[in-house]
Amino acid sequence: MALENCLQLSTSASVGTVAVKSHAHHLPPSKLALPSFRCIKRSVPALSSSVSPSFVSSPRRARYSSVVFQDVNDSSWKELVLESQVPVMVDFWAPWCGPCKLIAPVIDELAKEYTGKIAVYKLNTDEAPSIATQYNIRSIPTVLFFKNGERKESIIGAVPKSTLTDTIEKYLAS
Protein backbone atom coordinates (compact mmCIF):
# COMPACT_ATOMS: atom_id res chain seq x y z
CA MET A 1 0.00 0.00 0.00
CA ALA A 2 2.83 2.39 0.85
CA LEU A 3 4.37 1.67 -2.53
CA GLU A 4 1.10 2.46 -4.31
CA ASN A 5 0.81 5.69 -2.33
CA CYS A 6 4.33 6.69 -3.29
CA LEU A 7 3.69 5.90 -6.94
CA GLN A 8 0.46 7.88 -6.85
CA LEU A 9 2.29 10.76 -5.20
CA SER A 10 4.91 10.55 -7.91
CA THR A 11 2.23 11.02 -10.55
CA SER A 12 0.59 13.87 -8.66
CA ALA A 13 3.95 15.42 -7.87
CA SER A 14 4.95 15.60 -11.50
CA VAL A 15 1.52 16.88 -12.53
CA GLY A 16 1.52 19.35 -9.65
CA THR A 17 5.00 20.56 -10.51
CA VAL A 18 4.00 21.17 -14.10
CA ALA A 19 0.92 23.09 -12.96
CA VAL A 20 2.95 25.16 -10.49
CA LYS A 21 5.65 25.86 -13.04
CA SER A 22 3.10 26.95 -15.63
CA HIS A 23 1.72 29.53 -13.21
CA ALA A 24 5.01 30.41 -11.52
CA HIS A 25 5.44 33.61 -13.51
CA HIS A 26 2.29 34.99 -11.77
CA LEU A 27 3.62 34.41 -8.25
CA PRO A 28 6.49 36.14 -6.47
CA PRO A 29 9.28 33.69 -5.53
CA SER A 30 8.46 34.02 -1.81
CA LYS A 31 4.89 32.74 -2.43
CA LEU A 32 6.01 29.71 -4.46
CA ALA A 33 6.20 26.67 -2.17
CA LEU A 34 6.55 23.27 -3.77
CA PRO A 35 5.54 20.20 -1.75
CA SER A 36 8.19 17.75 -0.65
CA PHE A 37 7.62 14.06 -1.31
CA ARG A 38 10.30 12.30 0.67
CA CYS A 39 8.80 8.83 0.18
CA ILE A 40 9.37 9.03 -3.57
CA LYS A 41 13.04 9.75 -3.24
CA ARG A 42 13.59 6.97 -0.73
CA SER A 43 11.16 4.28 -1.86
CA VAL A 44 11.45 4.13 -5.62
CA PRO A 45 15.24 3.49 -5.78
CA ALA A 46 14.87 0.86 -3.07
CA LEU A 47 12.09 -0.76 -5.08
CA SER A 48 14.10 -0.94 -8.27
CA SER A 49 17.15 -2.41 -6.57
CA SER A 50 15.27 -4.97 -4.48
CA VAL A 51 12.64 -6.14 -6.96
CA SER A 52 14.34 -6.22 -10.31
CA PRO A 53 16.07 -9.50 -10.91
CA SER A 54 19.60 -9.19 -12.16
CA PHE A 55 20.66 -12.33 -13.85
CA VAL A 56 24.19 -13.37 -14.57
CA SER A 57 24.76 -16.37 -16.81
CA SER A 58 22.89 -19.49 -17.78
CA PRO A 59 21.78 -21.27 -15.72
CA ARG A 60 20.71 -17.98 -14.25
CA ARG A 61 20.94 -17.13 -10.60
CA ALA A 62 18.70 -14.41 -9.25
CA ARG A 63 20.46 -11.96 -6.91
CA TYR A 64 17.61 -12.12 -4.45
CA SER A 65 17.78 -15.89 -3.97
CA SER A 66 19.83 -19.02 -4.08
CA VAL A 67 17.54 -20.80 -6.55
CA VAL A 68 19.08 -21.51 -9.91
CA PHE A 69 16.72 -21.06 -12.83
CA GLN A 70 17.55 -22.57 -16.12
CA ASP A 71 16.64 -20.46 -19.07
CA VAL A 72 14.84 -22.17 -21.85
CA ASN A 73 15.26 -21.02 -25.45
CA ASP A 74 14.58 -22.15 -29.01
CA SER A 75 17.22 -24.87 -28.94
CA SER A 76 16.36 -26.31 -25.51
CA TRP A 77 12.56 -25.92 -25.57
CA LYS A 78 11.72 -29.39 -26.87
CA GLU A 79 14.05 -31.25 -24.52
CA LEU A 80 13.37 -29.28 -21.33
CA VAL A 81 9.67 -28.51 -21.67
CA LEU A 82 7.95 -30.82 -24.15
CA GLU A 83 9.86 -33.98 -23.19
CA SER A 84 9.85 -33.40 -19.43
CA GLN A 85 8.75 -36.26 -17.18
CA VAL A 86 7.41 -33.82 -14.55
CA PRO A 87 4.97 -30.92 -14.91
CA VAL A 88 6.64 -27.74 -16.17
CA MET A 89 5.99 -24.10 -15.32
CA VAL A 90 7.46 -21.58 -17.78
CA ASP A 91 7.61 -17.88 -16.95
CA PHE A 92 7.57 -15.74 -20.12
CA TRP A 93 9.23 -12.45 -19.19
CA ALA A 94 11.42 -9.59 -20.44
CA PRO A 95 14.01 -7.48 -18.60
CA TRP A 96 12.10 -4.23 -19.26
CA CYS A 97 8.78 -5.56 -17.91
CA GLY A 98 7.79 -4.12 -14.53
CA PRO A 99 5.13 -6.73 -13.63
CA CYS A 100 7.64 -9.46 -14.59
CA LYS A 101 9.97 -8.08 -11.94
CA LEU A 102 7.17 -8.13 -9.39
CA ILE A 103 6.24 -11.77 -10.01
CA ALA A 104 9.86 -13.01 -10.16
CA PRO A 105 10.20 -13.49 -6.36
CA VAL A 106 6.93 -15.46 -6.35
CA ILE A 107 8.23 -17.76 -9.10
CA ASP A 108 11.44 -18.11 -7.08
CA GLU A 109 9.55 -19.16 -3.94
CA LEU A 110 7.50 -21.70 -5.88
CA ALA A 111 10.63 -23.16 -7.46
CA LYS A 112 12.03 -23.67 -3.94
CA GLU A 113 8.82 -25.18 -2.58
CA TYR A 114 8.28 -27.58 -5.48
CA THR A 115 11.89 -28.63 -6.15
CA GLY A 116 11.84 -32.13 -7.62
CA LYS A 117 8.08 -32.07 -8.20
CA ILE A 118 7.92 -29.58 -11.08
CA ALA A 119 10.44 -28.01 -13.42
CA VAL A 120 10.54 -24.21 -13.46
CA TYR A 121 11.98 -22.35 -16.44
CA LYS A 122 12.16 -18.76 -17.57
CA LEU A 123 11.90 -17.69 -21.18
CA ASN A 124 13.03 -14.20 -22.15
CA THR A 125 10.60 -13.22 -24.91
CA ASP A 126 13.13 -10.77 -26.36
CA GLU A 127 15.63 -13.60 -26.87
CA ALA A 128 13.18 -16.30 -28.01
CA PRO A 129 10.30 -14.53 -29.77
CA SER A 130 9.45 -17.54 -31.94
CA ILE A 131 8.34 -19.62 -28.94
CA ALA A 132 6.33 -16.70 -27.57
CA THR A 133 4.66 -16.37 -30.97
CA GLN A 134 4.06 -20.12 -31.25
CA TYR A 135 2.21 -20.13 -27.92
CA ASN A 136 0.36 -16.89 -28.70
CA ILE A 137 1.94 -14.91 -25.85
CA ARG A 138 0.48 -11.42 -26.22
CA SER A 139 1.18 -10.06 -22.74
CA ILE A 140 3.89 -10.62 -20.18
CA PRO A 141 4.32 -11.91 -17.61
CA THR A 142 2.58 -15.06 -18.75
CA VAL A 143 3.11 -18.36 -16.98
CA LEU A 144 2.38 -21.51 -18.99
CA PHE A 145 1.91 -24.94 -17.47
CA PHE A 146 2.80 -28.10 -19.37
CA LYS A 147 2.23 -31.73 -18.51
CA ASN A 148 3.33 -34.64 -20.70
CA GLY A 149 4.42 -32.18 -23.36
CA GLU A 150 0.98 -30.57 -23.62
CA ARG A 151 0.15 -26.99 -22.79
CA LYS A 152 -2.43 -27.22 -20.04
CA GLU A 153 -3.02 -23.70 -18.77
CA SER A 154 -1.81 -20.12 -18.95
CA ILE A 155 -1.91 -17.41 -16.33
CA ILE A 156 -1.43 -13.84 -17.48
CA GLY A 157 -0.17 -11.00 -15.32
CA ALA A 158 1.44 -10.57 -11.93
CA VAL A 159 -0.90 -12.78 -9.93
CA PRO A 160 -0.84 -13.76 -6.25
CA LYS A 161 1.21 -16.75 -5.20
CA SER A 162 -1.97 -18.64 -4.28
CA THR A 163 -3.18 -18.56 -7.88
CA LEU A 164 0.01 -20.21 -9.10
CA THR A 165 0.09 -22.66 -6.18
CA ASP A 166 -3.47 -23.81 -6.88
CA THR A 167 -2.59 -24.42 -10.52
CA ILE A 168 0.58 -26.35 -9.64
CA GLU A 169 -1.34 -28.51 -7.15
CA LYS A 170 -4.00 -29.24 -9.77
CA TYR A 171 -1.41 -30.68 -12.18
CA LEU A 172 0.49 -32.57 -9.49
CA ALA A 173 -2.73 -34.28 -8.41
CA SER A 174 -3.82 -35.30 -11.92
Tab-separated table of N, CA and C in Angstrom, residues 43-152:
chain	number	residue	atom	x	y	z
A	43	SER	N	11.772	5.565	-1.570
A	43	SER	CA	11.156	4.277	-1.860
A	43	SER	C	11.408	3.770	-3.263
A	44	VAL	N	11.357	4.616	-4.245
A	44	VAL	CA	11.453	4.130	-5.617
A	44	VAL	C	12.821	3.529	-5.911
A	45	PRO	N	13.961	4.162	-5.535
A	45	PRO	CA	15.238	3.494	-5.776
A	45	PRO	C	15.340	2.168	-5.034
A	46	ALA	N	14.819	2.107	-3.811
A	46	ALA	CA	14.867	0.858	-3.069
A	46	ALA	C	14.051	-0.205	-3.785
A	47	LEU	N	12.915	0.184	-4.354
A	47	LEU	CA	12.087	-0.756	-5.084
A	47	LEU	C	12.839	-1.319	-6.276
A	48	SER	N	13.453	-0.453	-7.059
A	48	SER	CA	14.099	-0.937	-8.269
A	48	SER	C	15.300	-1.819	-7.955
A	49	SER	N	15.994	-1.579	-6.856
A	49	SER	CA	17.151	-2.408	-6.567
A	49	SER	C	16.760	-3.718	-5.891
A	50	SER	N	15.627	-3.746	-5.174
A	50	SER	CA	15.270	-4.970	-4.480
A	50	SER	C	14.354	-5.871	-5.297
A	51	VAL	N	13.603	-5.326	-6.231
A	51	VAL	CA	12.637	-6.142	-6.958
A	51	VAL	C	13.187	-6.636	-8.278
A	52	SER	N	13.938	-5.818	-8.971
A	52	SER	CA	14.344	-6.218	-10.307
A	52	SER	C	15.381	-7.321	-10.252
A	53	PRO	N	15.111	-8.413	-10.915
A	53	PRO	CA	16.074	-9.496	-10.914
A	53	PRO	C	17.237	-9.164	-11.839
A	54	SER	N	18.430	-9.370	-11.334
A	54	SER	CA	19.605	-9.192	-12.159
A	54	SER	C	20.190	-10.566	-12.368
A	55	PHE	N	20.191	-10.994	-13.574
A	55	PHE	CA	20.661	-12.334	-13.847
A	55	PHE	C	22.067	-12.286	-14.420
A	56	VAL	N	22.810	-13.327	-14.139
A	56	VAL	CA	24.191	-13.369	-14.566
A	56	VAL	C	24.353	-14.240	-15.794
A	57	SER	N	24.550	-15.522	-15.642
A	57	SER	CA	24.760	-16.371	-16.805
A	57	SER	C	23.836	-17.574	-16.717
A	58	SER	N	23.790	-18.359	-17.767
A	58	SER	CA	22.885	-19.492	-17.777
A	58	SER	C	23.599	-20.721	-17.230
A	59	PRO	N	23.064	-21.530	-16.328
A	59	PRO	CA	21.784	-21.266	-15.723
A	59	PRO	C	21.832	-19.990	-14.902
A	60	ARG	N	20.725	-19.299	-14.864
A	60	ARG	CA	20.706	-17.980	-14.246
A	60	ARG	C	20.461	-18.072	-12.755
A	61	ARG	N	21.118	-17.204	-12.042
A	61	ARG	CA	20.937	-17.128	-10.603
A	61	ARG	C	20.420	-15.742	-10.270
A	62	ALA	N	19.261	-15.697	-9.635
A	62	ALA	CA	18.700	-14.411	-9.252
A	62	ALA	C	19.469	-13.867	-8.052
A	63	ARG	N	19.737	-12.574	-8.021
A	63	ARG	CA	20.457	-11.959	-6.908
A	63	ARG	C	19.712	-12.095	-5.599
A	64	TYR	N	18.392	-12.108	-5.664
A	64	TYR	CA	17.606	-12.120	-4.446
A	64	TYR	C	17.424	-13.511	-3.872
A	65	SER	N	17.985	-14.543	-4.488
A	65	SER	CA	17.778	-15.890	-3.974
A	65	SER	C	18.934	-16.798	-4.299
A	66	SER	N	18.811	-18.019	-3.793
A	66	SER	CA	19.826	-19.018	-4.076
A	66	SER	C	19.315	-20.047	-5.077
A	67	VAL	N	18.107	-19.865	-5.590
A	67	VAL	CA	17.540	-20.804	-6.552
A	67	VAL	C	18.161	-20.561	-7.921
A	68	VAL	N	18.532	-21.635	-8.561
A	68	VAL	CA	19.078	-21.513	-9.907
A	68	VAL	C	17.962	-21.823	-10.896
A	69	PHE	N	17.695	-20.855	-11.777
A	69	PHE	CA	16.725	-21.061	-12.832
A	69	PHE	C	17.479	-21.399	-14.097
A	70	GLN	N	16.966	-22.309	-14.828
A	70	GLN	CA	17.551	-22.572	-16.117
A	70	GLN	C	16.701	-21.857	-17.150
A	71	ASP	N	17.358	-21.109	-17.975
A	71	ASP	CA	16.644	-20.462	-19.071
A	71	ASP	C	16.327	-21.504	-20.113
A	72	VAL	N	15.209	-21.319	-20.735
A	72	VAL	CA	14.842	-22.165	-21.854
A	72	VAL	C	14.831	-21.264	-23.086
A	73	ASN	N	15.226	-21.808	-24.221
A	73	ASN	CA	15.264	-21.021	-25.454
A	73	ASN	C	14.844	-21.915	-26.621
A	74	ASP	N	14.996	-21.394	-27.823
A	74	ASP	CA	14.577	-22.153	-29.007
A	74	ASP	C	15.216	-23.533	-29.080
A	75	SER	N	16.508	-23.608	-28.778
A	75	SER	CA	17.224	-24.875	-28.937
A	75	SER	C	16.939	-25.870	-27.809
A	76	SER	N	16.582	-25.396	-26.631
A	76	SER	CA	16.363	-26.307	-25.506
A	76	SER	C	14.883	-26.545	-25.188
A	77	TRP	N	13.990	-25.854	-25.864
A	77	TRP	CA	12.560	-25.920	-25.569
A	77	TRP	C	12.017	-27.353	-25.613
A	78	LYS	N	12.277	-28.055	-26.695
A	78	LYS	CA	11.715	-29.395	-26.871
A	78	LYS	C	12.190	-30.337	-25.765
A	79	GLU	N	13.479	-30.339	-25.514
A	79	GLU	CA	14.045	-31.252	-24.520
A	79	GLU	C	13.578	-30.927	-23.096
A	80	LEU	N	13.650	-29.654	-22.722
A	80	LEU	CA	13.370	-29.276	-21.335
A	80	LEU	C	11.879	-29.181	-21.015
A	81	VAL	N	11.088	-28.737	-21.958
A	81	VAL	CA	9.669	-28.508	-21.666
A	81	VAL	C	8.794	-29.626	-22.221
A	82	LEU	N	8.872	-29.861	-23.509
A	82	LEU	CA	7.954	-30.817	-24.146
A	82	LEU	C	8.243	-32.266	-23.793
A	83	GLU	N	9.489	-32.601	-23.517
A	83	GLU	CA	9.856	-33.979	-23.195
A	83	GLU	C	10.063	-34.215	-21.702
A	84	SER	N	9.660	-33.281	-20.874
A	84	SER	CA	9.848	-33.399	-19.427
A	84	SER	C	8.964	-34.494	-18.844
A	85	GLN	N	9.506	-35.199	-17.865
A	85	GLN	CA	8.755	-36.258	-17.182
A	85	GLN	C	7.918	-35.713	-16.031
A	86	VAL	N	8.160	-34.459	-15.639
A	86	VAL	CA	7.412	-33.822	-14.551
A	86	VAL	C	6.666	-32.615	-15.126
A	87	PRO	N	5.645	-32.140	-14.438
A	87	PRO	CA	4.966	-30.918	-14.908
A	87	PRO	C	5.967	-29.759	-14.997
A	88	VAL	N	5.722	-28.856	-15.925
A	88	VAL	CA	6.637	-27.741	-16.169
A	88	VAL	C	5.874	-26.428	-16.060
A	89	MET	N	6.517	-25.462	-15.401
A	89	MET	CA	5.990	-24.104	-15.323
A	89	MET	C	7.012	-23.202	-16.014
A	90	VAL	N	6.568	-22.464	-17.029
A	90	VAL	CA	7.456	-21.580	-17.780
A	90	VAL	C	6.982	-20.141	-17.610
A	91	ASP	N	7.889	-19.302	-17.139
A	91	ASP	CA	7.612	-17.878	-16.953
A	91	ASP	C	8.116	-17.128	-18.180
A	92	PHE	N	7.211	-16.562	-18.967
A	92	PHE	CA	7.572	-15.737	-20.121
A	92	PHE	C	7.737	-14.309	-19.602
A	93	TRP	N	8.910	-13.749	-19.775
A	93	TRP	CA	9.229	-12.450	-19.193
A	93	TRP	C	10.149	-11.663	-20.124
A	94	ALA	N	10.430	-10.425	-19.748
A	94	ALA	CA	11.421	-9.592	-20.443
A	94	ALA	C	12.051	-8.672	-19.391
A	95	PRO	N	13.310	-8.301	-19.603
A	95	PRO	CA	14.007	-7.480	-18.604
A	95	PRO	C	13.389	-6.097	-18.390
A	96	TRP	N	12.693	-5.567	-19.355
A	96	TRP	CA	12.105	-4.234	-19.256
A	96	TRP	C	10.710	-4.240	-18.645
A	97	CYS	N	10.168	-5.397	-18.358
A	97	CYS	CA	8.781	-5.558	-17.911
A	97	CYS	C	8.664	-5.409	-16.391
A	98	GLY	N	7.977	-4.362	-15.951
A	98	GLY	CA	7.795	-4.116	-14.525
A	98	GLY	C	7.036	-5.217	-13.805
A	99	PRO	N	5.855	-5.637	-14.300
A	99	PRO	CA	5.127	-6.725	-13.635
A	99	PRO	C	5.924	-8.033	-13.599
A	100	CYS	N	6.785	-8.253	-14.600
A	100	CYS	CA	7.635	-9.456	-14.592
A	100	CYS	C	8.580	-9.424	-13.394
A	101	LYS	N	9.076	-8.243	-13.085
A	101	LYS	CA	9.972	-8.084	-11.943
A	101	LYS	C	9.233	-8.296	-10.629
A	102	LEU	N	7.961	-7.940	-10.601
A	102	LEU	CA	7.171	-8.130	-9.390
A	102	LEU	C	6.842	-9.600	-9.133
A	103	ILE	N	6.615	-10.361	-10.184
A	103	ILE	CA	6.240	-11.767	-10.009
A	103	ILE	C	7.474	-12.674	-9.864
A	104	ALA	N	8.644	-12.191	-10.221
A	104	ALA	CA	9.862	-13.007	-10.158
A	104	ALA	C	10.114	-13.611	-8.777
A	105	PRO	N	9.984	-12.860	-7.672
A	105	PRO	CA	10.195	-13.487	-6.359
A	105	PRO	C	9.172	-14.570	-6.044
A	106	VAL	N	7.961	-14.444	-6.561
A	106	VAL	CA	6.932	-15.461	-6.349
A	106	VAL	C	7.321	-16.740	-7.085
A	107	ILE	N	7.773	-16.599	-8.315
A	107	ILE	CA	8.228	-17.756	-9.100
A	107	ILE	C	9.394	-18.423	-8.384
A	108	ASP	N	10.284	-17.616	-7.829
A	108	ASP	CA	11.439	-18.107	-7.084
A	108	ASP	C	10.995	-18.944	-5.883
A	109	GLU	N	10.054	-18.432	-5.114
A	109	GLU	CA	9.549	-19.164	-3.944
A	109	GLU	C	8.920	-20.490	-4.354
A	110	LEU	N	8.147	-20.466	-5.418
A	110	LEU	CA	7.499	-21.697	-5.879
A	110	LEU	C	8.525	-22.715	-6.361
A	111	ALA	N	9.573	-22.252	-7.012
A	111	ALA	CA	10.625	-23.164	-7.456
A	111	ALA	C	11.278	-23.845	-6.251
A	112	LYS	N	11.470	-23.089	-5.171
A	112	LYS	CA	12.032	-23.672	-3.940
A	112	LYS	C	11.078	-24.690	-3.335
A	113	GLU	N	9.813	-24.321	-3.223
A	113	GLU	CA	8.822	-25.178	-2.581
A	113	GLU	C	8.563	-26.474	-3.347
A	114	TYR	N	8.630	-26.418	-4.659
A	114	TYR	CA	8.281	-27.580	-5.481
A	114	TYR	C	9.491	-28.218	-6.160
A	115	THR	N	10.673	-28.024	-5.600
A	115	THR	CA	11.886	-28.629	-6.150
A	115	THR	C	11.699	-30.145	-6.239
A	116	GLY	N	11.968	-30.698	-7.410
A	116	GLY	CA	11.838	-32.134	-7.623
A	116	GLY	C	10.443	-32.576	-8.047
A	117	LYS	N	9.447	-31.727	-7.820
A	117	LYS	CA	8.079	-32.073	-8.199
A	117	LYS	C	7.681	-31.466	-9.531
A	118	ILE	N	8.167	-30.250	-9.802
A	118	ILE	CA	7.922	-29.583	-11.080
A	118	ILE	C	9.241	-28.986	-11.563
A	119	ALA	N	9.296	-28.723	-12.845
A	119	ALA	CA	10.443	-28.009	-13.422
A	119	ALA	C	9.999	-26.571	-13.664
A	120	VAL	N	10.861	-25.624	-13.287
A	120	VAL	CA	10.543	-24.207	-13.461
A	120	VAL	C	11.579	-23.597	-14.391
A	121	TYR	N	11.105	-22.977	-15.469
A	121	TYR	CA	11.984	-22.347	-16.443
A	121	TYR	C	11.528	-20.927	-16.706
A	122	LYS	N	12.461	-20.133	-17.174
A	122	LYS	CA	12.161	-18.756	-17.565
A	122	LYS	C	12.517	-18.607	-19.037
A	123	LEU	N	11.647	-17.934	-19.776
A	123	LEU	CA	11.899	-17.695	-21.184
A	123	LEU	C	11.838	-16.191	-21.433
A	124	ASN	N	12.970	-15.626	-21.827
A	124	ASN	CA	13.034	-14.202	-22.155
A	124	ASN	C	12.434	-14.030	-23.549
A	125	THR	N	11.304	-13.348	-23.627
A	125	THR	CA	10.604	-13.215	-24.907
A	125	THR	C	11.376	-12.364	-25.910
A	126	ASP	N	12.306	-11.539	-25.439
A	126	ASP	CA	13.134	-10.766	-26.359
A	126	ASP	C	14.175	-11.648	-27.036
A	127	GLU	N	14.610	-12.701	-26.333
A	127	GLU	CA	15.627	-13.599	-26.866
A	127	GLU	C	15.042	-14.790	-27.619
A	128	ALA	N	13.805	-15.150	-27.339
A	128	ALA	CA	13.178	-16.296	-28.009
A	128	ALA	C	11.754	-15.924	-28.454
A	129	PRO	N	11.645	-14.964	-29.359
A	129	PRO	CA	10.302	-14.527	-29.773
A	129	PRO	C	9.507	-15.588	-30.524
A	130	SER	N	10.187	-16.532	-31.163
A	130	SER	CA	9.449	-17.539	-31.935
A	130	SER	C	8.612	-18.447	-31.041
A	131	ILE	N	9.122	-18.779	-29.863
A	131	ILE	CA	8.343	-19.617	-28.944
A	131	ILE	C	7.168	-18.817	-28.394
A	132	ALA	N	7.416	-17.558	-28.056
A	132	ALA	CA	6.332	-16.702	-27.571
A	132	ALA	C	5.235	-16.580	-28.628
A	133	THR	N	5.630	-16.454	-29.873
A	133	THR	CA	4.661	-16.367	-30.969
A	133	THR	C	3.919	-17.694	-31.149
A	134	GLN	N	4.660	-18.798	-31.087
A	134	GLN	CA	4.062	-20.124	-31.249
A	134	GLN	C	2.972	-20.385	-30.208
A	135	TYR	N	3.182	-19.908	-28.990
A	135	TYR	CA	2.210	-20.128	-27.917
A	135	TYR	C	1.287	-18.928	-27.705
A	136	ASN	N	1.298	-18.018	-28.682
A	136	ASN	CA	0.364	-16.887	-28.697
A	136	ASN	C	0.476	-16.005	-27.448
A	137	ILE	N	1.706	-15.763	-27.017
A	137	ILE	CA	1.940	-14.910	-25.848
A	137	ILE	C	1.791	-13.466	-26.312
A	138	ARG	N	0.773	-12.796	-25.824
A	138	ARG	CA	0.482	-11.416	-26.218
A	138	ARG	C	0.797	-10.419	-25.113
A	139	SER	N	0.938	-10.926	-23.893
A	139	SER	CA	1.185	-10.061	-22.743
A	139	SER	C	2.118	-10.786	-21.791
A	140	ILE	N	3.008	-10.028	-21.167
A	140	ILE	CA	3.892	-10.620	-20.176
A	140	ILE	C	3.745	-9.858	-18.872
A	141	PRO	N	3.941	-10.515	-17.755
A	141	PRO	CA	4.324	-11.915	-17.608
A	141	PRO	C	3.156	-12.863	-17.913
A	142	THR	N	3.512	-13.958	-18.533
A	142	THR	CA	2.584	-15.062	-18.746
A	142	THR	C	3.272	-16.315	-18.250
A	143	VAL	N	2.571	-17.100	-17.477
A	143	VAL	CA	3.108	-18.363	-16.975
A	143	VAL	C	2.311	-19.481	-17.631
A	144	LEU	N	3.023	-20.358	-18.342
A	144	LEU	CA	2.377	-21.509	-18.986
A	144	LEU	C	2.694	-22.770	-18.193
A	145	PHE	N	1.732	-23.658	-18.128
A	145	PHE	CA	1.915	-24.944	-17.466
A	145	PHE	C	1.817	-26.041	-18.518
A	146	PHE	N	2.759	-26.975	-18.453
A	146	PHE	CA	2.803	-28.102	-19.373
A	146	PHE	C	2.834	-29.390	-18.561
A	147	LYS	N	2.158	-30.392	-19.099
A	147	LYS	CA	2.231	-31.729	-18.510
A	147	LYS	C	2.220	-32.720	-19.657
A	148	ASN	N	3.163	-33.643	-19.631
A	148	ASN	CA	3.327	-34.641	-20.697
A	148	ASN	C	3.469	-33.984	-22.065
A	149	GLY	N	4.172	-32.865	-22.102
A	149	GLY	CA	4.425	-32.179	-23.362
A	149	GLY	C	3.278	-31.344	-23.890
A	150	GLU	N	2.156	-31.322	-23.189
A	150	GLU	CA	0.980	-30.569	-23.622
A	150	GLU	C	0.821	-29.301	-22.804
A	151	ARG	N	0.478	-28.234	-23.491
A	151	ARG	CA	0.148	-26.991	-22.792
A	151	ARG	C	-1.195	-27.195	-22.104
A	152	LYS	N	-1.210	-26.985	-20.804
A	152	LYS	CA	-2.427	-27.218	-20.037
A	152	LYS	C	-3.138	-25.923	-19.659
